[in-house]
XYZ file of C-alpha atoms in Angstrom:
605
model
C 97.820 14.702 -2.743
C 97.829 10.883 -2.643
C 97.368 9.094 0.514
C 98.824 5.509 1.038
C 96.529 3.369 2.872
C 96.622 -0.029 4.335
C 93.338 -1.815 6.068
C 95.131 -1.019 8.985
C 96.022 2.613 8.223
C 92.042 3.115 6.329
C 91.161 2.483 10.347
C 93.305 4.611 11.977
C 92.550 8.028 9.432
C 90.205 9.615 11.510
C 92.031 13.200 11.112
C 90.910 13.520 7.766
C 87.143 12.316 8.084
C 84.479 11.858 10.510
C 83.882 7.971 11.525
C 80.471 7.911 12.709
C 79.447 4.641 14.737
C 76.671 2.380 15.683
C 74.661 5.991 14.933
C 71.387 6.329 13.116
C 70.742 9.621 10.991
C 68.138 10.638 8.768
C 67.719 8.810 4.802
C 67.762 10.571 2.417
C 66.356 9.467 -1.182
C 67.522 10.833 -4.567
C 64.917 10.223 -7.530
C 67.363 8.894 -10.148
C 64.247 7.685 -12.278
C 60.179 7.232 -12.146
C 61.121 3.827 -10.427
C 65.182 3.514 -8.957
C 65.448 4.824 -6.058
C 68.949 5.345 -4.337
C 70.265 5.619 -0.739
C 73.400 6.969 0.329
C 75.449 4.726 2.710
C 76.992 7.755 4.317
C 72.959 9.281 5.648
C 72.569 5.544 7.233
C 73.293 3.385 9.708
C 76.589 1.460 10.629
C 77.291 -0.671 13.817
C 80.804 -0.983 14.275
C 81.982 0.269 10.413
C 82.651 3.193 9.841
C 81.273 6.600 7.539
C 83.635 8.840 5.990
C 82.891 11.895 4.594
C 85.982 12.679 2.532
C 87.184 10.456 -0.267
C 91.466 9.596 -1.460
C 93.089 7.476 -3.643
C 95.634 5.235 -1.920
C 97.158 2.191 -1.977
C 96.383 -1.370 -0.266
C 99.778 -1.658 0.860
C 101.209 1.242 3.431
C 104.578 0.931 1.501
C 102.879 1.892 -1.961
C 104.241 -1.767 -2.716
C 100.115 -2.962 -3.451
C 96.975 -1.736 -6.126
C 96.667 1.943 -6.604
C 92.739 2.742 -5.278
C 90.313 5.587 -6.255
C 87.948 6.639 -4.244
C 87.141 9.975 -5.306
C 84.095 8.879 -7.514
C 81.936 8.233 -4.146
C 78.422 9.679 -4.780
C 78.070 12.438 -2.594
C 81.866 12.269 -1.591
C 81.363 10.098 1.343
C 81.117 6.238 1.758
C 80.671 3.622 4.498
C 82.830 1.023 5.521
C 82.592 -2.323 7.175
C 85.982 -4.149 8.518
C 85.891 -6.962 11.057
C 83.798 -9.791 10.928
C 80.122 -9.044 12.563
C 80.522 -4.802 11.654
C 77.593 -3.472 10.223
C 76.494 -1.218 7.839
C 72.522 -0.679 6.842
C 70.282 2.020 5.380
C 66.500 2.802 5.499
C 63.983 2.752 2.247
C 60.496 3.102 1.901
C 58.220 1.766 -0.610
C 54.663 2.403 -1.528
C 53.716 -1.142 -2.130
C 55.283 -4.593 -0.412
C 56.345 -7.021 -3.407
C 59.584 -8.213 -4.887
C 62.376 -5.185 -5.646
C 65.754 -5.749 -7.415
C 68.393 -4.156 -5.612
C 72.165 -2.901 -6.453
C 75.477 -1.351 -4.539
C 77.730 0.554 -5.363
C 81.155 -0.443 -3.753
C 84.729 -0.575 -3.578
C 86.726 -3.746 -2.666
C 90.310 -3.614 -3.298
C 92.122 -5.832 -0.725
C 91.125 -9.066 -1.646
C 92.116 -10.163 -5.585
C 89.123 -12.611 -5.980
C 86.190 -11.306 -3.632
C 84.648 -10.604 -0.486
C 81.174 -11.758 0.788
C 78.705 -10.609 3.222
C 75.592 -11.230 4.685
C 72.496 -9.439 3.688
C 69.785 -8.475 5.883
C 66.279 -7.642 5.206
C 64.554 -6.070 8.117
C 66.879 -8.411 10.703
C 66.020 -11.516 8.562
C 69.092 -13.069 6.793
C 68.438 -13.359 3.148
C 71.831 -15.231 1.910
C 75.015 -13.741 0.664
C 76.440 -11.244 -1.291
C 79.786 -11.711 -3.404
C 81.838 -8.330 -4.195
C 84.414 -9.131 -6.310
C 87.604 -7.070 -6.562
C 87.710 -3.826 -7.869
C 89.654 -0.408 -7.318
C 86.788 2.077 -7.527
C 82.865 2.406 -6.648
C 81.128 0.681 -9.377
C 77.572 -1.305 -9.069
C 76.712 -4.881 -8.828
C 73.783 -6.463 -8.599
C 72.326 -7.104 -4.962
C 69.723 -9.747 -6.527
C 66.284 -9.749 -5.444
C 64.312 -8.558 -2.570
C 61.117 -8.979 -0.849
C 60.173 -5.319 1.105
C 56.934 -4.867 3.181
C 54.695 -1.812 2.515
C 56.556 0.989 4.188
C 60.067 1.326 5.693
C 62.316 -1.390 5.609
C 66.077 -1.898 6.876
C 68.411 -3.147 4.025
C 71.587 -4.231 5.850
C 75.033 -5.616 5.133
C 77.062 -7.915 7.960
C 80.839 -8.665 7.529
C 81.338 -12.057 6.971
C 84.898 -11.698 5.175
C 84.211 -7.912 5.764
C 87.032 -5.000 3.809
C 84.594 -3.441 1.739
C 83.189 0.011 0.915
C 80.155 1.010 0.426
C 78.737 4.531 -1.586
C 74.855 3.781 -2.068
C 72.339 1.171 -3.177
C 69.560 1.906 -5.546
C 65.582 -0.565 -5.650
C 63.347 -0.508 -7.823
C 60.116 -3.079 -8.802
C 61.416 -6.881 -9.874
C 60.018 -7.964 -12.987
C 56.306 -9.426 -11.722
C 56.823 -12.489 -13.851
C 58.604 -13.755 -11.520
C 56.202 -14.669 -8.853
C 54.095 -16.473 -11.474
C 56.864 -19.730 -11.280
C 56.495 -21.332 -14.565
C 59.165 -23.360 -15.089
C 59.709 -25.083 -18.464
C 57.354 -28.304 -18.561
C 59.810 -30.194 -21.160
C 63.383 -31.879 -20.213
C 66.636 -30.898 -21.766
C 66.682 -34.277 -23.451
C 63.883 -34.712 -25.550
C 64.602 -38.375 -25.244
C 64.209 -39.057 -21.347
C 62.276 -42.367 -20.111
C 58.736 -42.063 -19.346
C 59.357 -42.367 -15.534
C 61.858 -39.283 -15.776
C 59.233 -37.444 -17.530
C 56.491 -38.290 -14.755
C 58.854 -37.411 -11.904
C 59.570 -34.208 -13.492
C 55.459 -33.494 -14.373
C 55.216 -33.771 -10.542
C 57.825 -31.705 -9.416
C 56.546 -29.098 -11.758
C 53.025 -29.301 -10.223
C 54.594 -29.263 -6.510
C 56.443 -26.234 -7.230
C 54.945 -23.076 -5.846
C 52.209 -25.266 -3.839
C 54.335 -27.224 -1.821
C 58.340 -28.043 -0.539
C 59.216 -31.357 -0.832
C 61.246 -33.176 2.836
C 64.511 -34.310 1.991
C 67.257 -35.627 3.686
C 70.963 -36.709 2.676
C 72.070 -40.186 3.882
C 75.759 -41.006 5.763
C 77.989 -41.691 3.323
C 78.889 -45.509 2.838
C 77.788 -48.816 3.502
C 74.255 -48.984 4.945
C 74.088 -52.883 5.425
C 77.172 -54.043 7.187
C 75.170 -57.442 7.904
C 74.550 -58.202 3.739
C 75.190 -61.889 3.926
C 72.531 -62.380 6.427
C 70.009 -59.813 3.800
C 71.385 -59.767 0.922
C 68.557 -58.040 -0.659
C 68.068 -55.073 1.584
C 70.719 -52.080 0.984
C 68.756 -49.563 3.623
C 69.388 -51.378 6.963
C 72.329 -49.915 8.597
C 73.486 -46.399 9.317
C 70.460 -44.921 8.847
C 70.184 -42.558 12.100
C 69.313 -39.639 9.799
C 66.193 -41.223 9.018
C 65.432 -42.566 12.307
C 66.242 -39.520 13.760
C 63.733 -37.691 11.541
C 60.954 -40.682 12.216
C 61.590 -40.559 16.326
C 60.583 -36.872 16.011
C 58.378 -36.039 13.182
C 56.494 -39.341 12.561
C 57.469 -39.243 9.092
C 60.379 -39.853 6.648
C 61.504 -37.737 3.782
C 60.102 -37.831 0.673
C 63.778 -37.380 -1.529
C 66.690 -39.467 0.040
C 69.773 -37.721 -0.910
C 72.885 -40.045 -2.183
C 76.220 -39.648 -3.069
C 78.370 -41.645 -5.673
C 81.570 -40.962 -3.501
C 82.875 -44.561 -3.877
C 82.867 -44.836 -7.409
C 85.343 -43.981 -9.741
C 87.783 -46.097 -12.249
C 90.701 -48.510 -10.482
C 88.438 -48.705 -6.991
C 87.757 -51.786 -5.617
C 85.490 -49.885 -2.935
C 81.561 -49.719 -3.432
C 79.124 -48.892 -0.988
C 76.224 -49.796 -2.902
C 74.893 -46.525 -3.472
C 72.862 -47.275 -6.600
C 71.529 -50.320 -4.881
C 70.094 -47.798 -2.477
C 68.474 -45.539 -4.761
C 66.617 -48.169 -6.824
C 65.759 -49.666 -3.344
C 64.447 -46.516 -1.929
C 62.281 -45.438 -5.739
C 60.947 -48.591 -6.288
C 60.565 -50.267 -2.727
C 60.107 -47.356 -0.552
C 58.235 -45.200 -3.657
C 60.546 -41.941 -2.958
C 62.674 -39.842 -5.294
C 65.888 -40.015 -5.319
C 68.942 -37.026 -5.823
C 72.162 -38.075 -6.431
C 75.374 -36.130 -6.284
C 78.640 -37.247 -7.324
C 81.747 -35.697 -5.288
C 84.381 -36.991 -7.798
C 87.938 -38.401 -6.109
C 90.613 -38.374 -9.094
C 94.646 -39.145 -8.143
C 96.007 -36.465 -5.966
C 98.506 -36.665 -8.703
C 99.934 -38.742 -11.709
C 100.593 -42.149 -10.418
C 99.648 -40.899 -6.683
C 98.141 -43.659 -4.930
C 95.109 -41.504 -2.377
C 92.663 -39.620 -4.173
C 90.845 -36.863 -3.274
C 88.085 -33.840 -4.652
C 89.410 -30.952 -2.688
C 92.265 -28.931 -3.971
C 95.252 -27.889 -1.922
C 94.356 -23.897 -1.067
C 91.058 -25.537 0.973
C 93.602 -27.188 3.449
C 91.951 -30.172 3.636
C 94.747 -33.348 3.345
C 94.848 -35.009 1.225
C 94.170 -32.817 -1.647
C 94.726 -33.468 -5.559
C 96.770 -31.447 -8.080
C 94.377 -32.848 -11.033
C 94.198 -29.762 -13.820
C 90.636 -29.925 -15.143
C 92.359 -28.329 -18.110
C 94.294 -30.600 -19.301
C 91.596 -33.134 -18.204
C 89.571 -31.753 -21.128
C 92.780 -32.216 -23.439
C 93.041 -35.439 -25.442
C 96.772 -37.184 -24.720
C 97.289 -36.312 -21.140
C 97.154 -39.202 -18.557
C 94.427 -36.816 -16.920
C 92.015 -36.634 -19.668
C 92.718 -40.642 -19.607
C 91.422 -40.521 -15.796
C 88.303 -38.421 -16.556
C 87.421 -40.292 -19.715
C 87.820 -43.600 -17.779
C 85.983 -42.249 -14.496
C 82.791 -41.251 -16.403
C 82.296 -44.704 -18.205
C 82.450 -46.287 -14.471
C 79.872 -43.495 -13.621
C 77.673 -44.614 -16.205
C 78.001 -47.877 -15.677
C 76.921 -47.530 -11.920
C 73.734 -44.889 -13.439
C 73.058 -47.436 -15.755
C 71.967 -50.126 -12.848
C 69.507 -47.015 -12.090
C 68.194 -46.717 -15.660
C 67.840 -50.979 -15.828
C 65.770 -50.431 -12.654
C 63.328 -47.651 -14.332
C 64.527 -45.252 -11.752
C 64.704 -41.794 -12.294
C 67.083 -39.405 -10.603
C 67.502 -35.879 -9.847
C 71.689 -36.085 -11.034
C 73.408 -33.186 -9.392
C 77.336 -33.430 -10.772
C 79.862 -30.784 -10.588
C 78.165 -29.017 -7.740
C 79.521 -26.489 -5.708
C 81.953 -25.241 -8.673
C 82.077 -21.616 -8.326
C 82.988 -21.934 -4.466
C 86.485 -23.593 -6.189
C 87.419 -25.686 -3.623
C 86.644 -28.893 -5.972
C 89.224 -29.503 -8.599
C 86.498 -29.329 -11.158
C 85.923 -25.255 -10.469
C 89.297 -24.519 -9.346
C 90.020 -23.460 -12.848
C 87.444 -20.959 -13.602
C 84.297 -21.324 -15.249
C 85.029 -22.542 -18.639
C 86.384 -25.115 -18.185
C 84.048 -26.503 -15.685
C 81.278 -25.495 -18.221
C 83.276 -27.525 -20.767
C 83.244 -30.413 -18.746
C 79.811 -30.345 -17.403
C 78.461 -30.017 -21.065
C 80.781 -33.005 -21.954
C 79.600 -34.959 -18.949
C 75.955 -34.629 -20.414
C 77.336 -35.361 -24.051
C 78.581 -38.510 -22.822
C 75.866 -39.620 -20.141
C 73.360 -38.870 -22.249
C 74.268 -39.541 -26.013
C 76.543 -42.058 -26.001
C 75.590 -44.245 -23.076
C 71.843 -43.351 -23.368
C 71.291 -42.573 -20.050
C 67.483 -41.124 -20.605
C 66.559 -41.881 -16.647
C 68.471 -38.532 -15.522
C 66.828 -34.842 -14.224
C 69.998 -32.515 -14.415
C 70.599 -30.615 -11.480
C 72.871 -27.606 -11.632
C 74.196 -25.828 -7.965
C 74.592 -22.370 -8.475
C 75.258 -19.512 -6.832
C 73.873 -15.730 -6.675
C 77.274 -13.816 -7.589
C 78.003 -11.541 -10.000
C 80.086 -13.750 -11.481
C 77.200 -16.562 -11.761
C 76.128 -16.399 -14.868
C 79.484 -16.888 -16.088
C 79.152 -20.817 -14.784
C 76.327 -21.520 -15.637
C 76.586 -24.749 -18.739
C 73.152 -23.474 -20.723
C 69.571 -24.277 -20.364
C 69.996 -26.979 -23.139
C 71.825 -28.884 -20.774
C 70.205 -28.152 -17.250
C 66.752 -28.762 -15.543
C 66.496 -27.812 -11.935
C 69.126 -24.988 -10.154
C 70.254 -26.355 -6.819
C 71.439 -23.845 -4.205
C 73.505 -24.970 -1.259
C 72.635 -23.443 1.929
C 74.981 -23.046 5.182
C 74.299 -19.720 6.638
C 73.885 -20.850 10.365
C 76.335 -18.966 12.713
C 77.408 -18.068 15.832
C 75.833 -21.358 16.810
C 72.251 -20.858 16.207
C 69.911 -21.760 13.777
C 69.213 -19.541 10.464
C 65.402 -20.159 10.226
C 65.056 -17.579 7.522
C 63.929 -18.699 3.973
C 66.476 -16.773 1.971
C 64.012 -15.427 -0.058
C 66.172 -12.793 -1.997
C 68.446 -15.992 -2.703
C 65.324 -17.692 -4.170
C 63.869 -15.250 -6.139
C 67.725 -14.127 -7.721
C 67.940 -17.586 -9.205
C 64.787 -17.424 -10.553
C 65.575 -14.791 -12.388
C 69.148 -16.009 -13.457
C 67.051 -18.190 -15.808
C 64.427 -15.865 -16.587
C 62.115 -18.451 -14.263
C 62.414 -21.097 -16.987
C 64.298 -23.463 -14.125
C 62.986 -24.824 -10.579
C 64.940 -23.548 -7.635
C 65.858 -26.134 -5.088
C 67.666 -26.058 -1.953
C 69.857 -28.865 -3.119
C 71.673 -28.659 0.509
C 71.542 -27.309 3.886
C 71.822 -26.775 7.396
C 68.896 -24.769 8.953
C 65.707 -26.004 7.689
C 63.564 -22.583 7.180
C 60.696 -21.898 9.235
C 57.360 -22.908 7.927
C 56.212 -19.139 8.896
C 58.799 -17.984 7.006
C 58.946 -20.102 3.707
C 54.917 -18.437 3.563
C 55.024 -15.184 4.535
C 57.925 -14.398 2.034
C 56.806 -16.822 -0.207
C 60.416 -18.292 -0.629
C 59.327 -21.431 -3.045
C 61.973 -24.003 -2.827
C 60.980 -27.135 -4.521
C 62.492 -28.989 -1.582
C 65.014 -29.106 1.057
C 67.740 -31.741 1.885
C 69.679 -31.157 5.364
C 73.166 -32.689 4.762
C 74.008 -35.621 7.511
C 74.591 -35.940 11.159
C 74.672 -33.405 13.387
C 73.830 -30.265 10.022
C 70.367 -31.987 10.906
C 70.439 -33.552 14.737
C 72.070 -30.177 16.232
C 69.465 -27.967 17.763
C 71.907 -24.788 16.810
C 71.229 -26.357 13.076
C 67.573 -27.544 13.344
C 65.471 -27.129 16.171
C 63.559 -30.139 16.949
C 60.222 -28.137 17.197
C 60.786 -26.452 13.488
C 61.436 -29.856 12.394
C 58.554 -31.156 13.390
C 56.383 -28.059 12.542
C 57.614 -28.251 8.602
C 56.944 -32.035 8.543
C 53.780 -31.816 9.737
C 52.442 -29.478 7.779
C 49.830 -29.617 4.731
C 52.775 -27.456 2.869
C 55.577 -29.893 3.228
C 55.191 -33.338 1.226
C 56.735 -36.439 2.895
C 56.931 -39.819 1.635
C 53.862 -41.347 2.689
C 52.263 -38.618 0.477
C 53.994 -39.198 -2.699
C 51.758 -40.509 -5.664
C 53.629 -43.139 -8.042
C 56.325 -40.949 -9.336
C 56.797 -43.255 -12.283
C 53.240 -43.043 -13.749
C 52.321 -40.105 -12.520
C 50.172 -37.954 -14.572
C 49.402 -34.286 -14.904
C 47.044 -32.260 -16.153
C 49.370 -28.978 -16.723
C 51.855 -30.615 -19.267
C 52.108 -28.269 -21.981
C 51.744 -29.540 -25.344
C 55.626 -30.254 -27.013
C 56.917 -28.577 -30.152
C 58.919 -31.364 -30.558
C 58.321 -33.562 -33.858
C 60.794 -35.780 -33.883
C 60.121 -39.271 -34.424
C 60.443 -40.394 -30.912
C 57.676 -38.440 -30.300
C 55.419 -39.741 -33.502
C 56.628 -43.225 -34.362
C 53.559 -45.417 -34.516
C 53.967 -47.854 -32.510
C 55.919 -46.464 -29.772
C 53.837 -46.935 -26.905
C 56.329 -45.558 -24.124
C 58.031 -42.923 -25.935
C 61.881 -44.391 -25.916
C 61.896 -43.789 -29.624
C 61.915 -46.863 -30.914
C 59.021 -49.858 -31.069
C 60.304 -53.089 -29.298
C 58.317 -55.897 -27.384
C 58.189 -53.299 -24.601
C 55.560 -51.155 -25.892
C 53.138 -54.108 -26.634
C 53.901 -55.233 -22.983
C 52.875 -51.353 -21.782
C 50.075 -51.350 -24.194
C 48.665 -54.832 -23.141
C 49.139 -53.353 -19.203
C 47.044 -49.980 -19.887
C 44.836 -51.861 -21.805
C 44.516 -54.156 -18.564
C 44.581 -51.415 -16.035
C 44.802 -47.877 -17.217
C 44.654 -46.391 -13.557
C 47.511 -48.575 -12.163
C 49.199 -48.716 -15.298
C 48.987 -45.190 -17.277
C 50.420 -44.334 -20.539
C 51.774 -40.589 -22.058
C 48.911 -39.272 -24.107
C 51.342 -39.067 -26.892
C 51.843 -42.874 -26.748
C 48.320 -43.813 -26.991
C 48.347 -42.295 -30.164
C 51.495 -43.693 -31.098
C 49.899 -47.572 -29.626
C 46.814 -47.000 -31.490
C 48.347 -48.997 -34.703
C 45.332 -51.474 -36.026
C 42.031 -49.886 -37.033
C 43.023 -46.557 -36.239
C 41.259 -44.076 -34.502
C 39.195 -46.659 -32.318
C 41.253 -46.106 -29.904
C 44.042 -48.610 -27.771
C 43.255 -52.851 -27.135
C 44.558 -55.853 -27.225
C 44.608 -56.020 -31.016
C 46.822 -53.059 -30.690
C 49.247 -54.846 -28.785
C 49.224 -58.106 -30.878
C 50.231 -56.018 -34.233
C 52.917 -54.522 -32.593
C 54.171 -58.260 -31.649
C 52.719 -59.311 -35.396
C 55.590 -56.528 -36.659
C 58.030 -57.532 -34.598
C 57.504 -60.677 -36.158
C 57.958 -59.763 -39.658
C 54.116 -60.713 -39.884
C 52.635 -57.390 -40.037
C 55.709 -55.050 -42.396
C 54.011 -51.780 -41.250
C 52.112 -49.844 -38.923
């Protein structure tokens, strides 16, 4: 017989099957190998849901007008069931030994066409979000990683956009690689500026040892008084900052910027790139930049905007990132035109010798920015072109790319290639019911670690709720560093309490800006040794590794050779400076034959 049922009808069929709530029965655990081990939904826990113990195909529309569902394949023929917002559903598992354990669910999810996503719990403790995308049977997706204590432990799903079934989960042991964190020591382009390099070496040895303080800055002007200090871009509208030195003592070390303003056929700038060379080389922090890109909210439209129209937000563009990526169309015109402004604001950066942490395209799997609203590829299409351009045709060697991704199943799908990406961001808003979410997301952390096989830093790019120093180290959740998004995402106590805030700023874990080395010649000793033999590497001469020999290596060789502390210099590009009687090592006379072959005196090196 086939049933027809609604949402509202699946609530109402308790005739047919027992609805068991807010009711806690024995686990039981079914050996499926040496190492998986699976729970049934139906033997756990549900607060609000529901458990059913027979299984029907149906309908999602009482009319029969909707998708045809089966739910007859439910393991064990029963399933649980969460509905309204805050409904519950959670099960029991035991392990011998506390560690990292990847976890999956087996679920049904046929209302919504795109997805649904709840919160997951770990023993009470919030550990991020879990997308379950539409389907019209139990199948299994991946829950991502886990961190379980020795013993019992309470795995838990919360409605957030709730409608979702649930037959059984299954853990077993994570891959141990992936608590060793050894990310990549070597840039996706092989040509980036010393300084990049150095920032990068750095961030590398922080990871794992420390999180870096960040903080995003209020967008726009920060010096409405310029003609009275011309020279000074961080003056004004900087309560973020004050409001983190009037209660910590200390500023961030990474001031967080966005390239809003800019764009082709604006007259508006808000001197953004003023501020990040101000704040790298005056106020010796690092800076990330993100670029929320305003096109036309259509062809000859005069407002602009980066949200598209399902968001609701007004106003709201009709741009087609399609035909963006198609030569001939006015949009591709727009795009081609917008990233040649972009580079020529980046390109004040790279004059500057400042390297950035470039975050572009963010937030594109959440679609509510024109650039994702049109499925991944052809947001992977134009991120990879973005990087084509920025970096190979206007040489733009200053940037660390900085890719915000997400945990769904549907994640790897967007993600543009680990030729063309260096740190994965992940934005975090997962306070509610107007309280802070002091947890450190661990499973979140440790899932995009292993989305790139831990050859990437992970980096809470954005959020609201700071995480708890107690909890960043007892679930040893290594973000590379935090940045709180403006006003009240950090002022609000229901965001971050004022005691956490102090607590993580204060502490030997958490690196602030007065306890930054100099980013630009920084030096480690963990670089790993490049297979990279391309001439920009080798070319004698080269003293600073830009791939070509100009008056600026003799400069950098004559300043080593002056100061090597203040002024240090690649190990590769000693060797490269070490050009007259070789193998005595670098000195002045090194630095005049470089100027001697400049000068047509000296015809090789």
């Amino acid at each position: 017989m086939k049933f027809s049922k609604s949402k509202k009808s699946l609530c109402a069929f308790l005739s047919a099957v027992m609805a068991l709530n807010c009711m806690p029965v024995c686990i039981q655990t079914y050996a499926v190998s040496d190492s998986v081990q699976k729970y049934e939904f139906e033997n756990g826990s549900t607060y609000g849901g529901k458990i059913y113990t027979e299984t029907w195909k149906g309908n999602t529309q009482e009319d029969g007008s909707g998708e045809d569902f089966d739910l007859t394949n439910a393991s064990g023929g029963a399933f649980s069931y969460l509905d309204q917002k805050g409904t519950k559903v959670s099960v029991d598992v035991e392990v011998e030994e506390a560690g990292l354990y990847e976890l999956s669910i087996c679920y049904c999810e046929p209302y919504d066409p795109n997805k649904k996503v709840q919160y997951l719990n770990v023993n009470g403790v919030n550990q991020g979000e879990v997308c379950f995308v539409h389907n019209l049977t139990f199948e299994e997706t991946s829950g991502g990683v886990i961190m379980l204590q020795k013993g019992v432990n309470t795995i838990e799903f919360e409605a957030y956009w709730g409608y979702t079934m649930f037959d059984y989960l299954t853990i077993k042991p994570a891959d141990e690689k992936l608590k060793n964190l050894s990310p990549t020591r070597q840039l996706s382009n092989k040509n980036a500026s010393k300084s990049a390099k150095s920032l990068y070496n750095y961030l590398c040895d922080m990871y794992g040892n420390h999180i870096i303080a960040g903080q995003q800055e209020y967008c726009g002007s920060h010096n409405y008084n310029q003609w009275n200090d011309p020279d000074n871009y961080i003056k004004d509208n900087e309560a973020e900052f004050e409001y983190i030195m009037e209660k910590t003592g200390k500023q961030p070390a990474i001031r967080g910027i966005d390239f809003l303003a800019y764009r082709s056929n604006s007259n508006w700038e808000d001197n953004a790139p003023e501020r990040a060379i101000q704040w790298v080389n005056e106020y010796k922090g690092i800076a990330t930049v993100t670029w929320h890109w305003n096109v036309p909210s259509e062809k000859g439209g005069e407002e602009v905007a980066f949200y598209v129209e399902s968001t609701g937000n007004t106003p709201y563009t009709t741009f087609s990132i399609s035909k963006a990526l198609e030569e001939g169309t006015w949009e591709h015109e727009q795009l081609m035109a917008d990233i040649e402004e972009i580079a020529k604001q980046l390109k004040k950066l790279k004059d500057a010798d400042v390297p950035i942490l470039w975050r572009p395209l963010h937030e594109a799997e959440g679609a509510w920015f024109w650039w994702g609203a049109e499925g991944a590829e052809p947001c992977k299409k134009l991120y990879r072109l973005l990087y084509d351009q920025l970096t190979n045709v206007y040489g733009l060697d200053n940037l660390i790319w900085v890719w915000t991704g997400y945990t769904f199943p549907t994640s790897a799908d967007w993600y543009p290639g680990d030729d063309v990406v260096d740190i994965i961001g992940y934005d975090k808003y997962n306070a509610k019911d107007g309280l802070p979410n002091l947890s450190s997301i661990s499973s979140t952390f440790y899932s995009l670690v292993k989305s790139t096989d831990g050859q990437k830093m992970v980096a809470m790019s954005e959020n609201d709720t700071i995480p708890s120093l107690e909890n960043l180290l007892n679930d040893k959740a290594c973000w590379l560093y935090f940045c709180p998004w403006y006003m009240n995402y950090l002022t609000s106590e229901q965001n971050n309490p004022v005691e956490n805030l102090k607590e993580i700023y204060n502490s030997e874990y958490c690196i602030t800006l007065d306890e930054l080395p100099d980013i630009k010649n920084y030096v480690s000793e963990n670089t790993e040794p490049t297979d990279d033999t391309s001439d920009s590497k080798t070319l004698k001469g080269d003293a600073n590794l830009d791939g070509s020999v100009d008056i600026a290596d003799a400069v950098a060789l004559a300043s080593y050779v002056g100061d090597s502390e203040k002024n240090k210099l690649d190990p590769q590009g000693i060797i490269n400076g070490d050009v007259q009687a070789v193998g005595n090592g670098v000195n002045a006379n090194d630095a005049l034959t470089i100027q001697q072959y400049l000068a047509n005196i000296v015809k090789e090196l």
